[in-house]
Each structure stands twice: as C-alpha cells, then as structure tokens.
mmCIF file of C-alpha atoms in Angstrom:
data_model
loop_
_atom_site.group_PDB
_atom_site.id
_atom_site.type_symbol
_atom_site.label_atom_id
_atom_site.label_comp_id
_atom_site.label_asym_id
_atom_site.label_seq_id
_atom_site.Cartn_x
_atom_site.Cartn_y
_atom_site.Cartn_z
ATOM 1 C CA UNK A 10 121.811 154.442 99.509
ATOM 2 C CA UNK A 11 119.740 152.879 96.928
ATOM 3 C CA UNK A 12 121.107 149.590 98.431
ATOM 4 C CA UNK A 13 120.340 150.278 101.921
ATOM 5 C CA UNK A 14 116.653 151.195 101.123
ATOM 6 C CA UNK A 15 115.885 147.950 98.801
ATOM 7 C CA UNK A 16 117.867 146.041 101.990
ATOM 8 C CA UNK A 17 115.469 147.673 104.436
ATOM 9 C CA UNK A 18 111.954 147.139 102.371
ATOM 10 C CA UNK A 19 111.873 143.180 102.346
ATOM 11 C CA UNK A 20 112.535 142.789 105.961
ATOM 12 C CA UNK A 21 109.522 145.651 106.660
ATOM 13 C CA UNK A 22 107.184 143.830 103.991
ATOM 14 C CA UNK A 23 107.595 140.988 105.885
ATOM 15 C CA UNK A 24 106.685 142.286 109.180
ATOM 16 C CA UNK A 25 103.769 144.179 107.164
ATOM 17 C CA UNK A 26 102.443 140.424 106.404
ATOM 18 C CA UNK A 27 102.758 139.242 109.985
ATOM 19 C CA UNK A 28 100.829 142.016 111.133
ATOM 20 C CA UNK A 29 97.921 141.504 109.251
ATOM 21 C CA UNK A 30 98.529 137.922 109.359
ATOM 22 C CA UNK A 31 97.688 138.414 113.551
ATOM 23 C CA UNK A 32 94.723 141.059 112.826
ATOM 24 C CA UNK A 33 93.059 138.505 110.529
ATOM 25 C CA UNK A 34 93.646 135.829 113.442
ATOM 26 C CA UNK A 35 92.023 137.611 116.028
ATOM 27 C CA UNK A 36 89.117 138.793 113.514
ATOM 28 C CA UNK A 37 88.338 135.233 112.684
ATOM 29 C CA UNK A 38 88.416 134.502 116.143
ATOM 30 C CA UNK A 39 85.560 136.797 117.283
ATOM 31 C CA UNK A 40 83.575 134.990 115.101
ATOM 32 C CA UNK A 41 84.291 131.274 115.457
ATOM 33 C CA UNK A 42 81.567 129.470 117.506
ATOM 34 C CA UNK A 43 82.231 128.991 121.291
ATOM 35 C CA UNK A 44 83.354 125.680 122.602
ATOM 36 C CA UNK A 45 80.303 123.706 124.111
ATOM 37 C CA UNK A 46 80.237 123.785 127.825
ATOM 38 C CA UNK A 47 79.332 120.149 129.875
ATOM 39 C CA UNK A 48 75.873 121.452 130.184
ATOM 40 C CA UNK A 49 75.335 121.958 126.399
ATOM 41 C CA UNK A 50 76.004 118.238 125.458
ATOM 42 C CA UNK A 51 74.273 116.536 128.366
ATOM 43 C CA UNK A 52 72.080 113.860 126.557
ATOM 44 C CA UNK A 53 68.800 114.630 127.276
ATOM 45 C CA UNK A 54 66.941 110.725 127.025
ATOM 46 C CA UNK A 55 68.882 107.369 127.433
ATOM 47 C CA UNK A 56 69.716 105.010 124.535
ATOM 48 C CA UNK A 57 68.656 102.066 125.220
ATOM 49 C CA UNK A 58 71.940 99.103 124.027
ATOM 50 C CA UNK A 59 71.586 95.487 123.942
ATOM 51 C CA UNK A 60 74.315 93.727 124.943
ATOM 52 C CA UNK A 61 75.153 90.102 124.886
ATOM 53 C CA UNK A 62 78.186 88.063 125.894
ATOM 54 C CA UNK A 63 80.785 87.434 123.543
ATOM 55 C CA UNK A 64 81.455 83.188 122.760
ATOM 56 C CA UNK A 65 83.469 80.814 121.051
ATOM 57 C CA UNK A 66 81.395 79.130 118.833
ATOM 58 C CA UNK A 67 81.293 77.423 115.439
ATOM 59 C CA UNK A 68 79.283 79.226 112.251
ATOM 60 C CA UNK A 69 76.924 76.798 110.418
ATOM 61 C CA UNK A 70 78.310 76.724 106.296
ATOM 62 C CA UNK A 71 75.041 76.135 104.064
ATOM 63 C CA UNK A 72 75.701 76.864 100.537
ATOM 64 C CA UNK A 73 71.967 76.066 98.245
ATOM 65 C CA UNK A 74 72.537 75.837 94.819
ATOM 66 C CA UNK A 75 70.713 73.207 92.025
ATOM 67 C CA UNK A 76 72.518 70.411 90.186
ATOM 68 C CA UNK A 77 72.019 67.025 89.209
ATOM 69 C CA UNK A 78 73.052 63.713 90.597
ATOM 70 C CA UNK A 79 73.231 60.627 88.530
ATOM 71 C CA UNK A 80 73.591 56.950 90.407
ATOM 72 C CA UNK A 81 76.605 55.423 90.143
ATOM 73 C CA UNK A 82 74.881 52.050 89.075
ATOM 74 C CA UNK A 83 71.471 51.469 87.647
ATOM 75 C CA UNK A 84 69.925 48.576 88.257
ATOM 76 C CA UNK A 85 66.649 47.317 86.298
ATOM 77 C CA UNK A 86 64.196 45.513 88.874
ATOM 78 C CA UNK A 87 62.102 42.737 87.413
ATOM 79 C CA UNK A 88 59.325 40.123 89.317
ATOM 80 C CA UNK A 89 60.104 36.422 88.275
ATOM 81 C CA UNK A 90 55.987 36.588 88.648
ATOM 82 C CA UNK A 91 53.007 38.546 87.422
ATOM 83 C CA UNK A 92 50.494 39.652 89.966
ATOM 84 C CA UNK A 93 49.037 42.467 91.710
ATOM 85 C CA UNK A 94 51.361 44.508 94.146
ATOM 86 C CA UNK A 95 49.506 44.682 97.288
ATOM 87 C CA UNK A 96 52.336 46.622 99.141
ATOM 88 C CA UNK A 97 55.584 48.527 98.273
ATOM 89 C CA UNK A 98 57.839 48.183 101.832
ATOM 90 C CA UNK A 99 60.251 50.736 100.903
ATOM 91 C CA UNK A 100 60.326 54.533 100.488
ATOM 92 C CA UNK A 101 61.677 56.139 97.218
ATOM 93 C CA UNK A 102 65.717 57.005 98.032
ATOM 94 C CA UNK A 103 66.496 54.127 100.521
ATOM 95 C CA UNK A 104 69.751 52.311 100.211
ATOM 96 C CA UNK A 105 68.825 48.584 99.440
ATOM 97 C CA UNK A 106 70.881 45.348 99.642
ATOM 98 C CA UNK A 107 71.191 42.294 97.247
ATOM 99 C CA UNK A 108 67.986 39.840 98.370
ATOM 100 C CA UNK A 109 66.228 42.298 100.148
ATOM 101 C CA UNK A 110 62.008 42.374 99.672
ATOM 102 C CA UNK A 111 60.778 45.283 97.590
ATOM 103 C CA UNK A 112 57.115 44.555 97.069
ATOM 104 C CA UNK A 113 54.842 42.211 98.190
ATOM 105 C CA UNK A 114 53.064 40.461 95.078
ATOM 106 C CA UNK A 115 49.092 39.107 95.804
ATOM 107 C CA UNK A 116 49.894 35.308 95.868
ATOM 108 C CA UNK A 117 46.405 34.202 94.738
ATOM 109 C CA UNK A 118 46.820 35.332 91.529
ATOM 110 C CA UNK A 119 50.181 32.901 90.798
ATOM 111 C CA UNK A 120 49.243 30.546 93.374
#
C-alpha cells in the first residue's frame, strides 16, 4: 500500500506544477502590454532621405606623411666669369640638362 501511495504522489505533484504553471501564464498575461494596433504606429511627420545613385567609380589613395629626399647626384655650379647676375631663367626644382643657360651674367662688367 505504501508502494501504491509513493507511486501515485509523483505523478499528482506533477500535475500540481502544471496547474500552477497555466494559472501563472494566464496571470502574466493580464498584465502584459497590448499589441499596438496600425493606428498606434502611424508616423506622424515624414523623414526626409537623400538618396543618390549608386556608381562604379575609382577612390582617390592620398597618404601625407614627412620625410626627406636626398638627390641622387649633386652637382656644384660654377661661372667661368665674375659679374653681376642680372637674371636667374629657371625656377628652384626644375630638371636641367648638360649646356643648358642658368643665369644671365651683366656682360659689361667682363666685357
């Protein structure tokens, strides 16, 4: 008998549980907030969106940073005359060739 009534309590326990398991349910469901209806998320103003077509194009690569740049030959420039420059015909960082004219000397004064 003692059998029979330890047999029959774990099955009612278990049932107990699922009861209040279901009352809680429904108790917690009396209070959980309403679904919104269409009219309670109509948006009230407009947001105003820019958009712009989408294009193939290629992204400009600029990297700054600071460093130095030595020539790769240094050349010392001499006058085979003294005299007064009266005009410099090139600008400082232009490429120059073998014979070219740098300055213009004042030819009175070695004339």
């Amino acid at each position: 008998m003692r059998k029979l009534l330890v047999g029959l309590g774990f099955p009612i326990i278990i049932l107990m549980l699922v009861f209040i398991g279901f009352k809680m349910g429904e108790m917690a469901g009396k209070n959980a907030p309403k679904p919104e209806t269409k009219k309670d998320t109509e948006v009230k103003e407009k947001t105003p969106v820019l958009v712009q077509e989408v294009k193939l194009q290629d992204i400009p690569l600029t990297i700054k940073g600071e460093g130095r740049v030595n020539a790769a030959k240094m050349i010392k420039v001499t006058s085979e005359v003294q005299g007064k420059v009266i005009s410099g015909n090139l600008k400082m960082g232009t490429n120059v060739r073998k014979g070219q004219l740098i300055y213009s000397v004042d030819k009175g004064e070695y004339a």
